[in-house]
Coordinates of N, CA and C and ligand atoms in Angstrom, one line a residue:
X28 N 0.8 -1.2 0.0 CA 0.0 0.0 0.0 C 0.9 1.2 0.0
X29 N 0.4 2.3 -1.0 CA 1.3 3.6 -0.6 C 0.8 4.5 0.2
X30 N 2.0 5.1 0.6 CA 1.7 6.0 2.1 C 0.3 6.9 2.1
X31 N 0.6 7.4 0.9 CA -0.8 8.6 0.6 C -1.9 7.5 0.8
X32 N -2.2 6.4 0.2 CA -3.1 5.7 0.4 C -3.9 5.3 1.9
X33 N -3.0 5.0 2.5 CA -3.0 4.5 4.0 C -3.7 5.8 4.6
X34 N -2.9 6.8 4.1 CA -3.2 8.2 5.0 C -5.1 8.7 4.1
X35 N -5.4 8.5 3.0 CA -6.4 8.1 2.6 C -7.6 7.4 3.3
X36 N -7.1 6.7 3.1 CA -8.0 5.2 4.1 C -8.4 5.2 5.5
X37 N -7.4 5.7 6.2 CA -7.2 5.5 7.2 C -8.4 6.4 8.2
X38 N -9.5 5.4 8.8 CA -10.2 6.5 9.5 C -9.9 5.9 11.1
X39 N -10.7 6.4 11.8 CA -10.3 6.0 13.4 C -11.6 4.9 13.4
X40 N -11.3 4.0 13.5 CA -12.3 2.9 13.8 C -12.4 2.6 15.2
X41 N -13.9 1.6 15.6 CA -14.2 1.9 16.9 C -14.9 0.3 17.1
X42 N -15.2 -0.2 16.2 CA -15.9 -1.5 15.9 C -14.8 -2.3 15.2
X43 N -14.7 -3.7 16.3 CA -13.3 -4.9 15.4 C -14.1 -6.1 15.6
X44 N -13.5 -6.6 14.5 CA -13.6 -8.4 14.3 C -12.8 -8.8 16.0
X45 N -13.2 -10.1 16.4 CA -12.8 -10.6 17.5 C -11.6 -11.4 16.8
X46 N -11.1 -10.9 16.2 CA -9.5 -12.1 15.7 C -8.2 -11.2 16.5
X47 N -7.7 -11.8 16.6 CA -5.9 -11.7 17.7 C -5.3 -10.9 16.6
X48 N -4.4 -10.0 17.2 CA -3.6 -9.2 16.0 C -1.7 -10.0 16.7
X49 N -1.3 -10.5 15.3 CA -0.3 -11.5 16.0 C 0.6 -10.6 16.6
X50 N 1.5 -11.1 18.0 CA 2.8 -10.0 18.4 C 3.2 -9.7 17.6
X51 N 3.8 -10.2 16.5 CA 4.9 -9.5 15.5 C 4.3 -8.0 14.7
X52 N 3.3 -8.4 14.4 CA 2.8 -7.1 13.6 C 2.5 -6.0 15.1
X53 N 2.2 -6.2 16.4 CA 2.1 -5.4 17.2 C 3.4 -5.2 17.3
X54 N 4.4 -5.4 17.0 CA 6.1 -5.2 17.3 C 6.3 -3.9 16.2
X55 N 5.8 -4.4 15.3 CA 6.3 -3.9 14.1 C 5.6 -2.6 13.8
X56 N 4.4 -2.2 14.7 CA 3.7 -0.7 14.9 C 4.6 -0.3 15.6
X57 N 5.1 -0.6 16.8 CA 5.8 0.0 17.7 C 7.0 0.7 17.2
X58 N 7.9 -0.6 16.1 CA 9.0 0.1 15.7 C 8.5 1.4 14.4
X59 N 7.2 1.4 14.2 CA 7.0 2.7 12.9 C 7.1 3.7 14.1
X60 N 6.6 3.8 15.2 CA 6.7 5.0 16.2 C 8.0 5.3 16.7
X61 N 8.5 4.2 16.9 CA 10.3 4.6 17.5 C 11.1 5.2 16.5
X62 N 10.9 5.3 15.3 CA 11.4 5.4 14.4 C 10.9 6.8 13.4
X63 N 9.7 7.9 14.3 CA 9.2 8.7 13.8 C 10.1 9.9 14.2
X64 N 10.4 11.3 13.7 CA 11.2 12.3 13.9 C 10.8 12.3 15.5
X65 N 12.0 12.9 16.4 CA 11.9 13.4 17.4 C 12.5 14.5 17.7
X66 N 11.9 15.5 18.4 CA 12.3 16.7 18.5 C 13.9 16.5 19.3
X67 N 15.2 17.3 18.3 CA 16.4 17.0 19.6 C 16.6 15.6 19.6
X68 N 15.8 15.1 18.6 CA 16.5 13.3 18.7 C 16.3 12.5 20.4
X69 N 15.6 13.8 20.9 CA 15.7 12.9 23.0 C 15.0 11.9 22.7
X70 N 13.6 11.6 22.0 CA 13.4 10.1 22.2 C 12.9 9.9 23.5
X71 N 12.0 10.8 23.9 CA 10.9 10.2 25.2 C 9.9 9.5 25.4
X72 N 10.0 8.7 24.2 CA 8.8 7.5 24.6 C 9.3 6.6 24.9
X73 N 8.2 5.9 25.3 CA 8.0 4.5 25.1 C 6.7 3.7 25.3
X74 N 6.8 2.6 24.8 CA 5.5 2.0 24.0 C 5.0 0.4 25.0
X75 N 3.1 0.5 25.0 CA 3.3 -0.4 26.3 C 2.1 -1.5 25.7
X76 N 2.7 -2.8 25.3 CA 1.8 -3.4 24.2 C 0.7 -4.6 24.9
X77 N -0.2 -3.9 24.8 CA -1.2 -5.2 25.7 C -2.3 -5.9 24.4
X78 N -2.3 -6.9 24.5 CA -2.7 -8.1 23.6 C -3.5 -8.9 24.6
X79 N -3.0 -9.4 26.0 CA -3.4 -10.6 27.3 C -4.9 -9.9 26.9
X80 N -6.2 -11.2 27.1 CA -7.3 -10.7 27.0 C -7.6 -10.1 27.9
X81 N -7.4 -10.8 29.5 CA -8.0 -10.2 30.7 C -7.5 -8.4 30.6
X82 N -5.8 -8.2 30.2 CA -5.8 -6.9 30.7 C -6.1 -5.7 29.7
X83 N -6.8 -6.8 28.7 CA -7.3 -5.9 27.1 C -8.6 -5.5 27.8
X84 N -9.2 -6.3 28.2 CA -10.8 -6.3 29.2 C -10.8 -4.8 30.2
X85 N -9.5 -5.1 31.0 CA -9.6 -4.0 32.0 C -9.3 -2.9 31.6
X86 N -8.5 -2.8 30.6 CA -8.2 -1.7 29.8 C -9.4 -0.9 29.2
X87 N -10.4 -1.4 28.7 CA -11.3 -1.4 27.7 C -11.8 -0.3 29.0
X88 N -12.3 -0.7 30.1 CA -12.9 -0.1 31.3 C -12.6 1.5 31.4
X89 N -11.2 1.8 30.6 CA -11.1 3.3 31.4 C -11.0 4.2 30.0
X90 N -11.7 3.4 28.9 CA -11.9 4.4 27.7 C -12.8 5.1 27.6
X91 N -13.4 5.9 26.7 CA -14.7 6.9 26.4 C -14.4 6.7 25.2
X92 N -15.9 6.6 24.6 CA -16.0 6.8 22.9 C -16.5 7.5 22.0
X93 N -16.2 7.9 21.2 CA -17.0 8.6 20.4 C -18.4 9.8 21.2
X94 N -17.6 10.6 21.7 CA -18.0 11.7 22.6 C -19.6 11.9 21.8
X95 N -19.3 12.5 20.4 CA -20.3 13.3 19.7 C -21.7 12.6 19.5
X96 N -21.2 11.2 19.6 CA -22.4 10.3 19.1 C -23.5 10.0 20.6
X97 N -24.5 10.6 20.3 CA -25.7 10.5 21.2 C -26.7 9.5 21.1
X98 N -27.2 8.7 22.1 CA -27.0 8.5 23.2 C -25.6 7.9 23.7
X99 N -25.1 8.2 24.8 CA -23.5 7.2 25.2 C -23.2 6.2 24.0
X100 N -22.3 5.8 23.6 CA -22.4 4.9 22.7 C -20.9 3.9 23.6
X101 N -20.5 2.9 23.3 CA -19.7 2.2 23.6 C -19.5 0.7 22.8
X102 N -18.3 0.3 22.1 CA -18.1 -0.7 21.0 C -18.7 -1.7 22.6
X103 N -19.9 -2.9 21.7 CA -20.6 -4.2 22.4 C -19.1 -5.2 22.4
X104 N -19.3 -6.0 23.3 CA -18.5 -7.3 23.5 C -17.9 -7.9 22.7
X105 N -18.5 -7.6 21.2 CA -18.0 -8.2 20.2 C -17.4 -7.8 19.1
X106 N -17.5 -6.4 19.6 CA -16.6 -5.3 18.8 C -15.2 -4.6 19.2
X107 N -15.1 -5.2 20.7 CA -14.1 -4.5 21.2 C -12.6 -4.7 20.5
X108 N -11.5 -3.3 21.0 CA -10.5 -3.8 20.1 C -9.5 -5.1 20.8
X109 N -8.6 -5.5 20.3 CA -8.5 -7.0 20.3 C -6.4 -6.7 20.8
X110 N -5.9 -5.3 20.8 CA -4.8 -5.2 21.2 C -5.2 -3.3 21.8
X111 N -3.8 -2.9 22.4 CA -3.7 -1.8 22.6 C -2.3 -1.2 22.4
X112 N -1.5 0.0 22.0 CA -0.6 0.1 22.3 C -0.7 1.5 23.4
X113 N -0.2 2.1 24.1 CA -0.6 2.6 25.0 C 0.6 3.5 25.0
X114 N 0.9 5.0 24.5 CA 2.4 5.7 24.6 C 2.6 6.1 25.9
X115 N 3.5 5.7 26.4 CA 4.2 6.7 27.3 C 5.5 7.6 27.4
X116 N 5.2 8.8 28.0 CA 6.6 9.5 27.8 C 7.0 9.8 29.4
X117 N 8.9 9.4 28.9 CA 9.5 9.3 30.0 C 10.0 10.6 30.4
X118 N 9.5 11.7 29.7 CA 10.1 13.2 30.3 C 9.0 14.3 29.9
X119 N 8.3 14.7 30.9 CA 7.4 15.2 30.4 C 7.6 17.5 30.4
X120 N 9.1 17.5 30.7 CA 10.0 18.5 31.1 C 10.5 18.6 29.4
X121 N 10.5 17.7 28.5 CA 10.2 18.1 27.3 C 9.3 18.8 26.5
X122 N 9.6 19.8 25.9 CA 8.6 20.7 25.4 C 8.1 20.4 24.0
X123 N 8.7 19.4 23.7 CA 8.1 19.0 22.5 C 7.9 17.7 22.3
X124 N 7.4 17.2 23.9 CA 7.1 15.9 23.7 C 5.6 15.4 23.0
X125 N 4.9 16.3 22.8 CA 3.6 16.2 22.4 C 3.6 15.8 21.0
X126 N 4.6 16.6 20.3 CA 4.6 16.5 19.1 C 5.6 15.6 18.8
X127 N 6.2 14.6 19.4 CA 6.9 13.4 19.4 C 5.4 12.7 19.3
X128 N 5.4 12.8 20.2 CA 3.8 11.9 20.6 C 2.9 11.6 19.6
X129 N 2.4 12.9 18.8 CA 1.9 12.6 17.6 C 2.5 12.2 16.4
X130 N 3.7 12.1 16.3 CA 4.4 11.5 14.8 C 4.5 10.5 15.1
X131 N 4.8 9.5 16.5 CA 5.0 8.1 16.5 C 3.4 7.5 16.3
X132 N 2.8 8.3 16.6 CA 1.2 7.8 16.7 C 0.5 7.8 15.5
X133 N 1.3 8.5 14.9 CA 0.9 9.1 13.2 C 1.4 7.6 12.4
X134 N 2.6 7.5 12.6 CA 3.5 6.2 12.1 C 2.7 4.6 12.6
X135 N 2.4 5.0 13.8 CA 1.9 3.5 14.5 C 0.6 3.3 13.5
X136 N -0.3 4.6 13.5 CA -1.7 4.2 12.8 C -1.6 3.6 11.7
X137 N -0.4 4.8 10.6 CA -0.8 4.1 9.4 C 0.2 2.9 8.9
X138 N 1.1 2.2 9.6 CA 1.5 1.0 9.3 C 0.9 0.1 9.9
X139 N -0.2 0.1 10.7 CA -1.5 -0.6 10.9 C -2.5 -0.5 9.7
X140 N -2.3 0.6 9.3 CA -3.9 0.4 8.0 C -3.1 -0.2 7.2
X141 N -1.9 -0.2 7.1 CA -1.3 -0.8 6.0 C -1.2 -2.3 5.7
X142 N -1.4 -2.7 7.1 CA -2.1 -4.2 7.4 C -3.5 -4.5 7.4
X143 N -4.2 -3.5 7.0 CA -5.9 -3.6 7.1 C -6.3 -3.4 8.5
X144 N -5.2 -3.1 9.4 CA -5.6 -2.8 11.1 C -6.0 -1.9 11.4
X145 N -7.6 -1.7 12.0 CA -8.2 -0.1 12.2 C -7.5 0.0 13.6
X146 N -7.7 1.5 13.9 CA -6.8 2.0 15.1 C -7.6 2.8 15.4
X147 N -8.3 3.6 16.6 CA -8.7 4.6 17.3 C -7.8 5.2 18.2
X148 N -7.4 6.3 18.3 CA -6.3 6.8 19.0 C -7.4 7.4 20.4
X149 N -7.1 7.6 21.7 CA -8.0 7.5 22.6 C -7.1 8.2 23.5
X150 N -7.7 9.8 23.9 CA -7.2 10.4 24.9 C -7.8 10.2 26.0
X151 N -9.4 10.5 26.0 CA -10.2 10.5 26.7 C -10.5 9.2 28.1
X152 N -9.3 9.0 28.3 CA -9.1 7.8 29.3 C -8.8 8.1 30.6
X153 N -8.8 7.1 31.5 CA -8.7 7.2 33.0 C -7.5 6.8 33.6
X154 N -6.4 7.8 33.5 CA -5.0 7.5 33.5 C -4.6 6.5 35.1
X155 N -5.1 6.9 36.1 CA -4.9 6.7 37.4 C -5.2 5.3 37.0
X156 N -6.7 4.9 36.7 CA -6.7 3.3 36.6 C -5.7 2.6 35.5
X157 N -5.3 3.0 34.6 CA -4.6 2.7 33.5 C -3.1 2.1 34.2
X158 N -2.6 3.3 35.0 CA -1.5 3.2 35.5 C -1.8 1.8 36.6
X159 N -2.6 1.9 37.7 CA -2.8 0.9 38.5 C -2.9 -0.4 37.8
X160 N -3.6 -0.6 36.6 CA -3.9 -2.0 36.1 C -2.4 -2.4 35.2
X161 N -2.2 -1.4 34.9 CA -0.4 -2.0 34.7 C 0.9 -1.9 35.2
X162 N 0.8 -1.5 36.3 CA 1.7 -1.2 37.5 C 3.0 -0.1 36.8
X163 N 2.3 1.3 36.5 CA 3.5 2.0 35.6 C 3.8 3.1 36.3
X164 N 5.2 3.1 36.8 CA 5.4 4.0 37.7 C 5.3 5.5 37.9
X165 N 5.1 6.1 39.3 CA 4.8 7.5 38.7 C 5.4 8.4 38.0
X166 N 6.8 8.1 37.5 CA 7.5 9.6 37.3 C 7.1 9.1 35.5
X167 N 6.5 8.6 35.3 CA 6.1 8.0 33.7 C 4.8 8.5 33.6
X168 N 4.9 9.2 32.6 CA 3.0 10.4 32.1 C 2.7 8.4 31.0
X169 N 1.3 8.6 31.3 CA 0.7 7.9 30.1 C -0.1 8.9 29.1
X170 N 0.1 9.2 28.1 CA 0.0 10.2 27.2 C -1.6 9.9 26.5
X171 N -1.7 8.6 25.9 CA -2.7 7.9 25.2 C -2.8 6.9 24.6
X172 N -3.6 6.0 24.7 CA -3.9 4.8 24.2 C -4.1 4.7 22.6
X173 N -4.3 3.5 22.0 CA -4.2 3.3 21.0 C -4.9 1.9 20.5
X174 N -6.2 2.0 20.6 CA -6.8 0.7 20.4 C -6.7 -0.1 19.1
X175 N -6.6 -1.6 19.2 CA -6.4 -1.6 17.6 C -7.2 -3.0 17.5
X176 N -7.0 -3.5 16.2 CA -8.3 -4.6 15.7 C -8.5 -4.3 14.1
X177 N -8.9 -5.9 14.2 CA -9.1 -6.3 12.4 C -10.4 -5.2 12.7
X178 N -11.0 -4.4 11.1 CA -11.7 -3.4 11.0 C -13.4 -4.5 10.7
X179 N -14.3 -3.6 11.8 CA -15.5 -4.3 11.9 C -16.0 -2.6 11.2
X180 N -15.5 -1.7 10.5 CA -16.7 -0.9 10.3 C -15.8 -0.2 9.1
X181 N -16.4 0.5 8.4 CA -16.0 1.5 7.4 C -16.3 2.9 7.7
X182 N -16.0 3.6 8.2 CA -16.3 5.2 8.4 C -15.7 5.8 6.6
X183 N -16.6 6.5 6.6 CA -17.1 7.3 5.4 C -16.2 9.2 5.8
X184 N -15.2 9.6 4.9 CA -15.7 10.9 5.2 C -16.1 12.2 3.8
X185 N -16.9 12.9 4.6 CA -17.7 13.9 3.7 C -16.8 15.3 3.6
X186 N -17.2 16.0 2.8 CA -16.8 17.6 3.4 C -17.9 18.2 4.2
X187 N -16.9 18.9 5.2 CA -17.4 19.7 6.3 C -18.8 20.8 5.6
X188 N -20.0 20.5 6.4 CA -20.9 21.3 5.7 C -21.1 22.4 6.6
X189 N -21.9 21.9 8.2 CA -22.0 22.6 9.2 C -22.4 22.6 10.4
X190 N -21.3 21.5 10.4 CA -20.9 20.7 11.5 C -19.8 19.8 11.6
X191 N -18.7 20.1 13.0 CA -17.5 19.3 12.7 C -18.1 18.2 13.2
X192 N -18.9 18.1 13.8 CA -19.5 16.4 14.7 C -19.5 14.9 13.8
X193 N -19.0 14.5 14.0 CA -19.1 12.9 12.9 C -20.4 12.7 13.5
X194 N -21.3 11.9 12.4 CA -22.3 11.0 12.9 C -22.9 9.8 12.0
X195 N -23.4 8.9 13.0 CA -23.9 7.8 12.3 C -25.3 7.9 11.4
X196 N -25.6 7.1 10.1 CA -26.6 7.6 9.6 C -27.1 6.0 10.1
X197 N -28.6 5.6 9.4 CA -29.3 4.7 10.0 C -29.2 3.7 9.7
X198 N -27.9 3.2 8.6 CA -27.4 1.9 8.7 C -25.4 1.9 9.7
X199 N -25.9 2.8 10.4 CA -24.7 2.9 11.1 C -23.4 3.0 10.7
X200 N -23.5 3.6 9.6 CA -22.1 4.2 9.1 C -21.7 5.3 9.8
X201 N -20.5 5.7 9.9 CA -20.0 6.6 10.7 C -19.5 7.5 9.5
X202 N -20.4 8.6 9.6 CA -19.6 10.2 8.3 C -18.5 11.0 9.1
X203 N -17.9 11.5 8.6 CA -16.8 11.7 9.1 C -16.9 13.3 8.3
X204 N -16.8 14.6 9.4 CA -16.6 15.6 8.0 C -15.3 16.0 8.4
X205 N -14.7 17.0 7.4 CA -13.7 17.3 7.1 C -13.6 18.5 6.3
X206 N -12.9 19.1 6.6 CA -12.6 20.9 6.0 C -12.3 20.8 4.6
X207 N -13.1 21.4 3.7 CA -12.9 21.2 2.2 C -11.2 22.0 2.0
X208 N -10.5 21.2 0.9 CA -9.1 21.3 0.8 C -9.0 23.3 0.6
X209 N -9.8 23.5 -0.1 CA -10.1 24.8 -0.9 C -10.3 25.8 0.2
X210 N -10.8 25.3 1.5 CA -10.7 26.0 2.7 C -10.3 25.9 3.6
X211 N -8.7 25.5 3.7 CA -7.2 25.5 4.6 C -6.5 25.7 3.9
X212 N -6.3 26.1 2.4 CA -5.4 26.5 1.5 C -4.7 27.8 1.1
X213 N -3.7 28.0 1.4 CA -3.3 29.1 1.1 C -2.0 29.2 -0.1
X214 N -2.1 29.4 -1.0 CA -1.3 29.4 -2.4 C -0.6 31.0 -2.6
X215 N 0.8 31.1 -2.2 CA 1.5 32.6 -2.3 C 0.3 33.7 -1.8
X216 N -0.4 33.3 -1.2 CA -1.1 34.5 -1.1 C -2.1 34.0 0.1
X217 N -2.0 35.3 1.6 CA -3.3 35.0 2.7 C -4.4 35.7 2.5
X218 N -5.3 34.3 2.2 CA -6.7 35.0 2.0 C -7.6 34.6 3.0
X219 N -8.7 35.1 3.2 CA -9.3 35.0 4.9 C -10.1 33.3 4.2
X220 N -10.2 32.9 5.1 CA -11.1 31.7 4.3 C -12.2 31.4 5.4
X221 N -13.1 30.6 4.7 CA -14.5 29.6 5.1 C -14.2 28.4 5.9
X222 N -14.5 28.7 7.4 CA -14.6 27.3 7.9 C -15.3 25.9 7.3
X223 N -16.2 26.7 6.8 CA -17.5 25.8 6.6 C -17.1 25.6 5.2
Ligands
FMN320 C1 -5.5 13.6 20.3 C2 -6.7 12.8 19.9 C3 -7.5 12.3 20.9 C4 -8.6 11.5 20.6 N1 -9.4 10.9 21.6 C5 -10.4 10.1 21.3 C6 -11.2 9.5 22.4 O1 -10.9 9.6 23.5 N2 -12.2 8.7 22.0 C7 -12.5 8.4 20.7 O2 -13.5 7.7 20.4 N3 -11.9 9.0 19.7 C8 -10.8 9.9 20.0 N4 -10.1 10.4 18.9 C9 -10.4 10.2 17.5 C10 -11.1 11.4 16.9 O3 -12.4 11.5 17.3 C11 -11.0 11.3 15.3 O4 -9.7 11.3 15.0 C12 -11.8 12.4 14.6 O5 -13.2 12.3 14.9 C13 -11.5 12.4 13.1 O6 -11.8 11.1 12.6 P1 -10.8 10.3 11.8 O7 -9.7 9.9 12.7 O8 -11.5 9.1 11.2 O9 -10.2 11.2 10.7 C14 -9.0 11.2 19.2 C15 -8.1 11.7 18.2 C16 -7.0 12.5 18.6 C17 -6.2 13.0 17.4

């Protein structure tokens, strides 16, 4: 698959097939993220790979989903994701750890779609239990999870009409909007532009 494509394809999925994602291909996300630019080369991550079902289970416990979608929504038993990788950074006295954070995360996703592996990246978590269910010590921030799983759904995206909210239509596709290219563009020249 080529990169543009992956980065194409690639939406945040929330619904997985119940199939095992083998260690090696969870090795081999890990190494697209160690291997993403780092600010100063420091290199403050590191990567925490849970696959064990029981601690995929308790894990699942300190997520939130899909905020926008009303009523509560939450992937059922049989959609849940089937690995996690979970970033942590070991210096949080770094100023540009965030944006470490996001390029290895950027790298982790799409050499997962590159395997057909959907990924939801998941801030909205409950760090205190996260840390307790995997015994990770305190001077280590857990930054964000990384759910992953063979893809149980196809998210669609549209252009942004007027509304950033994703939503499901009534066969439960997930639309996805997005800022028309024509309005984030700027070509030798600042011109005021249209959100919408
Ligand atoms: C920093 C960050 C945090 C996110 N946190 C959550 C989250 O806690 N729960 C969730 O369901 N999705 C989360 N997402 C996924 C976003 O909702 C998703 O990226 C956005 O709706 C755009 O959809 P797309 O990834 O398919 O382009 C997060 C994404 C980012 C970049």
């Amino acid at each position: 698959m080529k990169v543009y494509d992956a980065i194409l394809l690639r939406r945040s999925i929330r619904r997985f097939k119940q199939v095992p994602i083998g260690i090696n291909l969870l090795k081999k996300f890990v190494n697209a993220g160690r291997l993403a630019p780092s600010a100063a080369n420091l290199q403050p991550l590191e990567f925490f790979i849970i696959n064990n079902e029981e601690l995929c289970s308790e894990i699942f416990k300190t997520l939130s989903w899909a905020g926008y979608i009303k009523p509560k929504w939450t992937p059922s038993m049989k959609e849940r994701p089937t690995a996690y990788i979970i970033v942590l950074v070991t210096d949080v006295n770094n100023n540009y750890y965030m944006r470490d954070v996001s390029l290895a995360t950027e790298n982790i996703i799409l050499a997962a779609e590159e395997e057909n592996i959907g990924s939801c990246i998941l801030c909205n978590i409950e760090r205190d239990k996260i840390r307790k269910i995997l015994k990770i010590p305190k001077n280590i921030e857990i930054d964000s999870v990384i759910a992953l799983g063979y893809k149980a759904e196809y998210p669609v995206v549209e252009d942004l009409k007027d509304s950033i909210k994703y939503w499901r239509d009534k066969n439960e596709i997930l639309h996805v909007p997005k800022r028309k290219l024509d309005n984030i563009i700027h070509i030798n020249n600042y011109k005021i532009k249209y959100f919408f």
